[in-house]
Amino acid sequence: MRCVRIVWATIALMSRRPRRPRHALPLSFLCKCAFVTFLCVVATVDEIAASDAIYASAVFVKVPKTGSTTLRGLMNLIAKKSNFTYFDDDRMHSCDQMNHAIEKARRSAYGDSDGQPIKPVFASSHIPHCDFASSFLLTMAREPVARFVSHFYYTMYGPRPQGKKRHSISVAKNYTHLSDRDPSVNEFAVNLRDEYGERCLQKTEAPFNFLNNQHVYYFCGFPSAHEDCADVCSERALKRAIFNMKHGFDFVGVVEHFNASLTMLLKKMPPAWYSVFDDEPARAAEKILNHPEGGHRNVNDKKHTMEPPTEETKRLLRVFNANDVRLYNNVINFFADEIKTYKLEDFM
């Protein structure tokens, strides 16, 4: 409210001039002061709302192979040290189901919180964008070719049940017509090209129906709720995904700049959520990353040889994931602007 006090202090000073009677103060000046005061009040209310916003939950939309296991672990650590409740559940098939799970977790952990300070529920899931009520919504993005390659090898060699890994290897072998060894991502990409041509591919247009254009799918929303999202290669899906990236999420981080992303995330979060580590976001981020429980990574089995993509494979994957590439470019530009806004250039 400082600007309001300045405006009316100016009026008071002008009113006390000995050479000018109080009633001679111009009406136009008073009207302008009143208008400025109104703008100051609106700005102040917005500022208070932004800094003291009460979120009932923090929901992490996990795009596969974008550092989601790492950030999930960090969120769990923050919740644990701050005495908040946290759950991770990938069985969510609708926004209503997730909202119900959050409310159930809140009542189970805190009981009836009427009249009490709100303690947030931290939740994460492989669930597309939803309009969660009173929730701080966050997600991460990763360069699409690197994400695809990581996801391909994860299906065969990641920390998953042995039965699922054997099935994935069998599917990949059958698709690439190999029997004596496991296929590489290069052979997989060539077979995709031979079957579908060089074009943007849907999620279902591959033996593993979760590889293509994953960012657009998760940023856009449930196809059952938004028909624009049914075709991840469409302009409508891309446009909605970009809109949600800028306006639907409270935070979008970038895997390639993980430390800067975590610091930015804490700067955007209510301080009470992380102050158990440190009141200053950058120091809190460093302590969280260096905590014994904060360094988990979802890595593939190093016993297997994972052939890196050739330049031709990278080109093909950019074609197959054309909308993911365009969305990621928008994420990078938006992230760069956020870095400047929050003065985090030193973390890049």
Tab-separated table of N, CA and C in Angstrom, residues 20-160:
chain	number	residue	atom	x	y	z
A	20	ARG	N	-2.210	28.974	-0.894
A	20	ARG	CA	-3.334	28.445	-1.667
A	20	ARG	C	-4.355	27.832	-0.706
A	21	PRO	N	-5.543	28.324	-0.655
A	21	PRO	CA	-6.548	27.763	0.246
A	21	PRO	C	-6.878	26.331	-0.110
A	22	ARG	N	-7.320	25.558	0.891
A	22	ARG	CA	-7.594	24.131	0.699
A	22	ARG	C	-8.640	23.897	-0.378
A	23	HIS	N	-9.681	24.803	-0.399
A	23	HIS	CA	-10.751	24.562	-1.355
A	23	HIS	C	-10.317	24.809	-2.792
A	24	ALA	N	-9.105	25.423	-2.972
A	24	ALA	CA	-8.657	25.733	-4.333
A	24	ALA	C	-7.940	24.566	-5.005
A	25	LEU	N	-7.766	23.454	-4.276
A	25	LEU	CA	-7.109	22.295	-4.864
A	25	LEU	C	-7.933	21.827	-6.070
A	26	PRO	N	-7.325	21.717	-7.267
A	26	PRO	CA	-8.097	21.406	-8.477
A	26	PRO	C	-8.830	20.077	-8.362
A	27	LEU	N	-10.073	20.075	-8.819
A	27	LEU	CA	-10.867	18.859	-8.791
A	27	LEU	C	-10.248	17.785	-9.686
A	28	SER	N	-9.689	18.201	-10.833
A	28	SER	CA	-9.080	17.237	-11.751
A	28	SER	C	-7.923	16.505	-11.083
A	29	PHE	N	-7.156	17.237	-10.246
A	29	PHE	CA	-6.033	16.615	-9.547
A	29	PHE	C	-6.532	15.569	-8.557
A	30	LEU	N	-7.626	15.919	-7.831
A	30	LEU	CA	-8.188	14.965	-6.877
A	30	LEU	C	-8.697	13.707	-7.584
A	31	CYS	N	-9.314	13.884	-8.747
A	31	CYS	CA	-9.820	12.739	-9.500
A	31	CYS	C	-8.673	11.835	-9.947
A	32	LYS	N	-7.588	12.461	-10.411
A	32	LYS	CA	-6.437	11.666	-10.827
A	32	LYS	C	-5.850	10.902	-9.652
A	33	CYS	N	-5.788	11.553	-8.489
A	33	CYS	CA	-5.247	10.887	-7.307
A	33	CYS	C	-6.118	9.698	-6.903
A	34	ALA	N	-7.429	9.901	-6.997
A	34	ALA	CA	-8.346	8.816	-6.648
A	34	ALA	C	-8.171	7.634	-7.595
A	35	PHE	N	-7.978	7.935	-8.879
A	35	PHE	CA	-7.795	6.861	-9.868
A	35	PHE	C	-6.488	6.112	-9.624
A	36	VAL	N	-5.421	6.859	-9.326
A	36	VAL	CA	-4.135	6.224	-9.037
A	36	VAL	C	-4.244	5.357	-7.790
A	37	THR	N	-4.982	5.858	-6.796
A	37	THR	CA	-5.179	5.081	-5.576
A	37	THR	C	-5.874	3.767	-5.870
A	38	PHE	N	-6.900	3.832	-6.728
A	38	PHE	CA	-7.617	2.605	-7.110
A	38	PHE	C	-6.677	1.600	-7.766
A	39	LEU	N	-5.818	2.085	-8.689
A	39	LEU	CA	-4.869	1.191	-9.343
A	39	LEU	C	-3.888	0.605	-8.351
A	40	CYS	N	-3.466	1.419	-7.378
A	40	CYS	CA	-2.534	0.931	-6.366
A	40	CYS	C	-3.162	-0.177	-5.531
A	41	VAL	N	-4.427	0.024	-5.175
A	41	VAL	CA	-5.120	-0.991	-4.370
A	41	VAL	C	-5.231	-2.297	-5.145
A	42	VAL	N	-5.615	-2.208	-6.426
A	42	VAL	CA	-5.728	-3.408	-7.258
A	42	VAL	C	-4.386	-4.111	-7.356
A	43	ALA	N	-3.321	-3.340	-7.609
A	43	ALA	CA	-1.992	-3.935	-7.735
A	43	ALA	C	-1.556	-4.581	-6.440
A	44	THR	N	-1.867	-3.922	-5.325
A	44	THR	CA	-1.473	-4.465	-4.029
A	44	THR	C	-2.200	-5.760	-3.731
A	45	VAL	N	-3.496	-5.806	-4.033
A	45	VAL	CA	-4.269	-7.025	-3.815
A	45	VAL	C	-3.702	-8.165	-4.648
A	46	ASP	N	-3.365	-7.860	-5.923
A	46	ASP	CA	-2.786	-8.891	-6.785
A	46	ASP	C	-1.452	-9.375	-6.236
A	47	GLU	N	-0.651	-8.420	-5.713
A	47	GLU	CA	0.659	-8.775	-5.177
A	47	GLU	C	0.519	-9.674	-3.964
A	48	ILE	N	-0.421	-9.329	-3.096
A	48	ILE	CA	-0.655	-10.146	-1.906
A	48	ILE	C	-1.146	-11.530	-2.309
A	49	ALA	N	-2.055	-11.576	-3.289
A	49	ALA	CA	-2.592	-12.860	-3.732
A	49	ALA	C	-1.498	-13.749	-4.285
A	50	ALA	N	-0.529	-13.122	-5.002
A	50	ALA	CA	0.542	-13.911	-5.594
A	50	ALA	C	1.523	-14.416	-4.557
A	51	SER	N	1.852	-13.572	-3.564
A	51	SER	CA	2.874	-13.948	-2.597
A	51	SER	C	2.329	-14.820	-1.480
A	52	ASP	N	1.065	-14.666	-1.138
A	52	ASP	CA	0.494	-15.404	-0.017
A	52	ASP	C	-0.584	-16.390	-0.468
A	53	ALA	N	-0.522	-16.803	-1.733
A	53	ALA	CA	-1.538	-17.717	-2.243
A	53	ALA	C	-1.564	-18.995	-1.420
A	54	ILE	N	-2.752	-19.443	-1.077
A	54	ILE	CA	-2.915	-20.660	-0.303
A	54	ILE	C	-3.276	-21.785	-1.254
A	55	TYR	N	-2.342	-22.683	-1.454
A	55	TYR	CA	-2.573	-23.830	-2.317
A	55	TYR	C	-2.954	-25.025	-1.454
A	56	ALA	N	-3.991	-25.722	-1.874
A	56	ALA	CA	-4.411	-26.902	-1.134
A	56	ALA	C	-3.538	-28.104	-1.455
A	57	SER	N	-2.845	-28.045	-2.599
A	57	SER	CA	-2.016	-29.178	-2.985
A	57	SER	C	-0.982	-28.737	-4.012
A	58	ALA	N	0.020	-29.587	-4.170
A	58	ALA	CA	0.982	-29.449	-5.255
A	58	ALA	C	0.888	-30.709	-6.082
A	59	VAL	N	0.590	-30.575	-7.369
A	59	VAL	CA	0.402	-31.731	-8.236
A	59	VAL	C	1.479	-31.718	-9.312
A	60	PHE	N	2.233	-32.799	-9.371
A	60	PHE	CA	3.309	-32.954	-10.330
A	60	PHE	C	2.829	-33.830	-11.484
A	61	VAL	N	2.673	-33.231	-12.671
A	61	VAL	CA	2.307	-33.962	-13.885
A	61	VAL	C	3.589	-34.565	-14.457
A	62	LYS	N	3.729	-35.869	-14.355
A	62	LYS	CA	4.967	-36.542	-14.736
A	62	LYS	C	4.939	-36.955	-16.210
A	63	VAL	N	5.699	-36.261	-17.018
A	63	VAL	CA	5.915	-36.694	-18.399
A	63	VAL	C	7.007	-37.761	-18.346
A	64	PRO	N	6.785	-38.953	-18.902
A	64	PRO	CA	7.773	-40.027	-18.787
A	64	PRO	C	9.163	-39.631	-19.277
A	65	LYS	N	10.167	-40.028	-18.503
A	65	LYS	CA	11.576	-39.825	-18.826
A	65	LYS	C	11.948	-38.359	-18.969
A	66	THR	N	11.426	-37.535	-18.067
A	66	THR	CA	11.817	-36.123	-18.015
A	66	THR	C	12.306	-35.772	-16.609
A	67	GLY	N	13.028	-36.703	-15.992
A	67	GLY	CA	13.496	-36.461	-14.639
A	67	GLY	C	12.404	-36.577	-13.606
A	68	SER	N	11.308	-37.239	-13.967
A	68	SER	CA	10.152	-37.277	-13.065
A	68	SER	C	10.433	-38.079	-11.788
A	69	THR	N	11.207	-39.160	-11.901
A	69	THR	CA	11.514	-39.934	-10.700
A	69	THR	C	12.375	-39.122	-9.746
A	70	THR	N	13.321	-38.362	-10.299
A	70	THR	CA	14.184	-37.525	-9.469
A	70	THR	C	13.378	-36.442	-8.764
A	71	LEU	N	12.566	-35.709	-9.514
A	71	LEU	CA	11.796	-34.630	-8.909
A	71	LEU	C	10.737	-35.179	-7.959
A	72	ARG	N	10.172	-36.335	-8.286
A	72	ARG	CA	9.226	-36.972	-7.374
A	72	ARG	C	9.896	-37.266	-6.037
A	73	GLY	N	11.135	-37.758	-6.090
A	73	GLY	CA	11.875	-38.025	-4.860
A	73	GLY	C	12.144	-36.764	-4.063
A	74	LEU	N	12.456	-35.675	-4.757
A	74	LEU	CA	12.707	-34.406	-4.071
A	74	LEU	C	11.432	-33.860	-3.438
A	75	MET	N	10.309	-33.986	-4.151
A	75	MET	CA	9.028	-33.556	-3.578
A	75	MET	C	8.683	-34.383	-2.339
A	76	ASN	N	8.949	-35.674	-2.413
A	76	ASN	CA	8.696	-36.548	-1.267
A	76	ASN	C	9.573	-36.138	-0.084
A	77	LEU	N	10.819	-35.786	-0.370
A	77	LEU	CA	11.734	-35.342	0.685
A	77	LEU	C	11.240	-34.053	1.334
A	78	ILE	N	10.825	-33.082	0.499
A	78	ILE	CA	10.312	-31.811	1.033
A	78	ILE	C	9.085	-32.056	1.896
A	79	ALA	N	8.166	-32.885	1.397
A	79	ALA	CA	6.947	-33.186	2.149
A	79	ALA	C	7.279	-33.875	3.466
A	80	LYS	N	8.207	-34.801	3.421
A	80	LYS	CA	8.584	-35.548	4.627
A	80	LYS	C	9.172	-34.627	5.682
A	81	LYS	N	10.094	-33.767	5.287
A	81	LYS	CA	10.756	-32.873	6.243
A	81	LYS	C	9.827	-31.756	6.720
A	82	SER	N	8.834	-31.404	5.901
A	82	SER	CA	7.899	-30.336	6.277
A	82	SER	C	6.648	-30.875	6.954
A	83	ASN	N	6.612	-32.200	7.136
A	83	ASN	CA	5.466	-32.858	7.789
A	83	ASN	C	4.183	-32.692	6.978
A	84	PHE	N	4.324	-32.741	5.651
A	84	PHE	CA	3.170	-32.763	4.758
A	84	PHE	C	2.939	-34.205	4.310
A	85	THR	N	1.781	-34.468	3.741
A	85	THR	CA	1.540	-35.799	3.194
A	85	THR	C	1.837	-35.807	1.698
A	86	TYR	N	2.275	-36.961	1.197
A	86	TYR	CA	2.651	-37.078	-0.209
A	86	TYR	C	2.236	-38.450	-0.716
A	87	PHE	N	1.735	-38.482	-1.964
A	87	PHE	CA	1.480	-39.771	-2.590
A	87	PHE	C	1.775	-39.703	-4.082
A	88	ASP	N	2.162	-40.853	-4.620
A	88	ASP	CA	2.431	-41.001	-6.040
A	88	ASP	C	1.586	-42.148	-6.555
A	89	ASP	N	0.762	-41.880	-7.565
A	89	ASP	CA	-0.153	-42.904	-8.054
A	89	ASP	C	-0.344	-42.721	-9.555
A	90	ASP	N	0.099	-43.701	-10.329
A	90	ASP	CA	-0.006	-43.613	-11.783
A	90	ASP	C	-1.263	-44.280	-12.327
A	91	ARG	N	-2.214	-44.565	-11.449
A	91	ARG	CA	-3.449	-45.232	-11.901
A	91	ARG	C	-4.594	-44.240	-12.093
A	92	MET	N	-4.271	-42.970	-12.269
A	92	MET	CA	-5.295	-41.949	-12.418
A	92	MET	C	-5.759	-41.867	-13.875
A	93	HIS	N	-7.061	-41.996	-14.090
A	93	HIS	CA	-7.604	-41.998	-15.450
A	93	HIS	C	-8.515	-40.800	-15.734
A	94	SER	N	-8.616	-39.883	-14.784
A	94	SER	CA	-9.421	-38.684	-14.998
A	94	SER	C	-9.012	-37.634	-13.989
A	95	CYS	N	-9.372	-36.384	-14.286
A	95	CYS	CA	-9.094	-35.291	-13.353
A	95	CYS	C	-9.893	-35.476	-12.069
A	96	ASP	N	-11.139	-35.903	-12.191
A	96	ASP	CA	-11.979	-36.102	-11.005
A	96	ASP	C	-11.374	-37.162	-10.092
A	97	GLN	N	-10.837	-38.211	-10.671
A	97	GLN	CA	-10.235	-39.268	-9.874
A	97	GLN	C	-9.038	-38.740	-9.083
A	98	MET	N	-8.226	-37.887	-9.718
A	98	MET	CA	-7.073	-37.313	-9.030
A	98	MET	C	-7.518	-36.356	-7.932
A	99	ASN	N	-8.503	-35.512	-8.224
A	99	ASN	CA	-9.015	-34.602	-7.203
A	99	ASN	C	-9.565	-35.363	-6.000
A	100	HIS	N	-10.267	-36.457	-6.266
A	100	HIS	CA	-10.810	-37.279	-5.186
A	100	HIS	C	-9.680	-37.885	-4.354
A	101	ALA	N	-8.622	-38.341	-5.020
A	101	ALA	CA	-7.485	-38.935	-4.307
A	101	ALA	C	-6.785	-37.903	-3.426
A	102	ILE	N	-6.662	-36.673	-3.932
A	102	ILE	CA	-6.033	-35.609	-3.150
A	102	ILE	C	-6.864	-35.289	-1.910
A	103	GLU	N	-8.171	-35.159	-2.094
A	103	GLU	CA	-9.043	-34.856	-0.958
A	103	GLU	C	-9.037	-35.995	0.054
A	104	LYS	N	-9.021	-37.225	-0.427
A	104	LYS	CA	-8.979	-38.375	0.474
A	104	LYS	C	-7.682	-38.384	1.276
A	105	ALA	N	-6.571	-38.072	0.614
A	105	ALA	CA	-5.279	-38.023	1.302
A	105	ALA	C	-5.256	-36.911	2.343
A	106	ARG	N	-5.902	-35.766	2.001
A	106	ARG	CA	-5.934	-34.659	2.958
A	106	ARG	C	-6.702	-35.030	4.218
A	107	ARG	N	-7.865	-35.592	4.028
A	107	ARG	CA	-8.689	-35.931	5.201
A	107	ARG	C	-8.054	-37.049	6.020
A	108	SER	N	-7.384	-37.963	5.328
A	108	SER	CA	-6.717	-39.048	6.035
A	108	SER	C	-5.556	-38.532	6.875
A	109	ALA	N	-4.820	-37.549	6.332
A	109	ALA	CA	-3.636	-37.044	7.028
A	109	ALA	C	-3.962	-35.962	8.049
A	110	TYR	N	-4.905	-35.092	7.723
A	110	TYR	CA	-5.146	-33.908	8.543
A	110	TYR	C	-6.519	-33.860	9.194
A	111	GLY	N	-7.423	-34.735	8.766
A	111	GLY	CA	-8.771	-34.688	9.303
A	111	GLY	C	-9.517	-33.470	8.786
A	112	ASP	N	-10.470	-32.991	9.578
A	112	ASP	CA	-11.255	-31.806	9.214
A	112	ASP	C	-10.423	-30.573	9.502
A	113	SER	N	-10.023	-29.860	8.441
A	113	SER	CA	-9.119	-28.712	8.605
A	113	SER	C	-9.860	-27.388	8.658
A	114	ASP	N	-11.185	-27.409	8.860
A	114	ASP	CA	-11.940	-26.159	8.910
A	114	ASP	C	-11.401	-25.263	10.024
A	115	GLY	N	-11.073	-24.044	9.637
A	115	GLY	CA	-10.579	-23.084	10.619
A	115	GLY	C	-9.122	-23.278	10.979
A	116	GLN	N	-8.447	-24.272	10.422
A	116	GLN	CA	-7.059	-24.540	10.716
A	116	GLN	C	-6.187	-24.130	9.523
A	117	PRO	N	-4.911	-23.825	9.781
A	117	PRO	CA	-4.008	-23.540	8.658
A	117	PRO	C	-3.967	-24.723	7.688
A	118	ILE	N	-3.995	-24.414	6.419
A	118	ILE	CA	-4.037	-25.465	5.407
A	118	ILE	C	-2.648	-26.076	5.228
A	119	LYS	N	-2.564	-27.383	5.391
A	119	LYS	CA	-1.352	-28.110	5.056
A	119	LYS	C	-1.563	-28.735	3.690
A	120	PRO	N	-0.617	-28.557	2.785
A	120	PRO	CA	-0.829	-29.067	1.428
A	120	PRO	C	-0.613	-30.570	1.325
A	121	VAL	N	-1.221	-31.139	0.326
A	121	VAL	CA	-0.955	-32.515	-0.074
A	121	VAL	C	-0.084	-32.455	-1.325
A	122	PHE	N	1.056	-33.133	-1.308
A	122	PHE	CA	1.901	-33.250	-2.484
A	122	PHE	C	1.521	-34.535	-3.206
A	123	ALA	N	1.280	-34.444	-4.515
A	123	ALA	CA	0.865	-35.614	-5.285
A	123	ALA	C	1.564	-35.609	-6.635
A	124	SER	N	1.774	-36.794	-7.181
A	124	SER	CA	2.368	-36.903	-8.509
A	124	SER	C	1.766	-38.090	-9.234
A	125	SER	N	1.691	-37.968	-10.561
A	125	SER	CA	1.091	-39.037	-11.359
A	125	SER	C	1.412	-38.819	-12.831
A	126	HIS	N	1.458	-39.920	-13.578
A	126	HIS	CA	1.520	-39.820	-15.040
A	126	HIS	C	0.102	-39.521	-15.520
A	127	ILE	N	-0.291	-38.274	-15.336
A	127	ILE	CA	-1.643	-37.842	-15.678
A	127	ILE	C	-1.541	-36.565	-16.503
A	128	PRO	N	-2.310	-36.435	-17.586
A	128	PRO	CA	-2.247	-35.196	-18.373
A	128	PRO	C	-2.728	-33.980	-17.586
A	129	HIS	N	-2.493	-32.825	-18.166
A	129	HIS	CA	-2.872	-31.556	-17.524
A	129	HIS	C	-4.350	-31.554	-17.156
A	130	CYS	N	-4.628	-31.098	-15.950
A	130	CYS	CA	-6.002	-30.912	-15.474
A	130	CYS	C	-6.097	-29.577	-14.754
A	131	ASP	N	-7.297	-29.071	-14.633
A	131	ASP	CA	-7.527	-27.857	-13.849
A	131	ASP	C	-7.834	-28.255	-12.411
A	132	PHE	N	-6.783	-28.574	-11.666
A	132	PHE	CA	-6.954	-28.976	-10.278
A	132	PHE	C	-7.262	-27.754	-9.431
A	133	ALA	N	-8.283	-27.845	-8.611
A	133	ALA	CA	-8.707	-26.717	-7.780
A	133	ALA	C	-7.660	-26.410	-6.716
A	134	SER	N	-7.303	-25.128	-6.594
A	134	SER	CA	-6.395	-24.649	-5.537
A	134	SER	C	-5.098	-25.435	-5.490
A	135	SER	N	-4.589	-25.819	-6.637
A	135	SER	CA	-3.370	-26.621	-6.681
A	135	SER	C	-2.240	-25.880	-7.378
A	136	PHE	N	-1.047	-26.093	-6.870
A	136	PHE	CA	0.169	-25.628	-7.523
A	136	PHE	C	0.573	-26.732	-8.502
A	137	LEU	N	0.473	-26.453	-9.795
A	137	LEU	CA	0.662	-27.474	-10.819
A	137	LEU	C	2.046	-27.326	-11.451
A	138	LEU	N	2.795	-28.416	-11.475
A	138	LEU	CA	4.152	-28.356	-12.006
A	138	LEU	C	4.449	-29.537	-12.914
A	139	THR	N	5.432	-29.353	-13.778
A	139	THR	CA	5.863	-30.425	-14.669
A	139	THR	C	7.270	-30.123	-15.147
A	140	MET	N	7.850	-31.087	-15.886
A	140	MET	CA	9.185	-30.933	-16.449
A	140	MET	C	9.149	-31.272	-17.931
A	141	ALA	N	10.117	-30.724	-18.678
A	141	ALA	CA	10.251	-31.014	-20.100
A	141	ALA	C	11.690	-31.426	-20.392
A	142	ARG	N	11.845	-32.148	-21.498
A	142	ARG	CA	13.178	-32.634	-21.889
A	142	ARG	C	13.296	-32.603	-23.398
A	143	GLU	N	14.495	-32.401	-23.900
A	143	GLU	CA	14.710	-32.387	-25.347
A	143	GLU	C	14.110	-33.665	-25.929
A	144	PRO	N	13.205	-33.555	-26.921
A	144	PRO	CA	12.398	-34.707	-27.364
A	144	PRO	C	13.167	-35.920	-27.864
A	145	VAL	N	14.268	-35.716	-28.579
A	145	VAL	CA	15.035	-36.869	-29.063
A	145	VAL	C	15.648	-37.616	-27.884
A	146	ALA	N	16.244	-36.886	-26.953
A	146	ALA	CA	16.835	-37.516	-25.771
A	146	ALA	C	15.764	-38.227	-24.952
A	147	ARG	N	14.580	-37.615	-24.859
A	147	ARG	CA	13.502	-38.248	-24.097
A	147	ARG	C	13.062	-39.547	-24.758
A	148	PHE	N	12.908	-39.538	-26.084
A	148	PHE	CA	12.489	-40.726	-26.825
A	148	PHE	C	13.500	-41.858	-26.640
A	149	VAL	N	14.774	-41.550	-26.821
A	149	VAL	CA	15.822	-42.573	-26.721
A	149	VAL	C	15.848	-43.166	-25.315
A	150	SER	N	15.773	-42.305	-24.322
A	150	SER	CA	15.763	-42.776	-22.938
A	150	SER	C	14.559	-43.673	-22.673
A	151	HIS	N	13.417	-43.270	-23.195
A	151	HIS	CA	12.186	-44.044	-22.975
A	151	HIS	C	12.258	-45.393	-23.691
A	152	PHE	N	12.833	-45.418	-24.896
A	152	PHE	CA	12.952	-46.660	-25.649
A	152	PHE	C	13.769	-47.682	-24.869
A	153	TYR	N	14.939	-47.249	-24.386
A	153	TYR	CA	15.796	-48.194	-23.663
A	153	TYR	C	15.239	-48.513	-22.274
A	154	TYR	N	14.511	-47.570	-21.696
A	154	TYR	CA	13.904	-47.828	-20.386
A	154	TYR	C	12.910	-48.983	-20.461
A	155	THR	N	12.158	-49.074	-21.550
A	155	THR	CA	11.165	-50.144	-21.663
A	155	THR	C	11.822	-51.523	-21.598
A	156	MET	N	13.086	-51.605	-22.042
A	156	MET	CA	13.772	-52.896	-22.060
A	156	MET	C	14.722	-53.100	-20.886
A	157	TYR	N	15.334	-52.006	-20.413
A	157	TYR	CA	16.391	-52.170	-19.411
A	157	TYR	C	16.172	-51.341	-18.146
A	158	GLY	N	15.064	-50.651	-18.044
A	158	GLY	CA	14.831	-49.806	-16.882
A	158	GLY	C	14.493	-50.608	-15.638
A	159	PRO	N	14.449	-49.941	-14.489
A	159	PRO	CA	14.088	-50.612	-13.234
A	159	PRO	C	12.603	-50.948	-13.191
A	160	ARG	N	12.222	-51.967	-13.942
A	160	ARG	CA	10.837	-52.420	-14.049
A	160	ARG	C	10.795	-53.916	-13.737
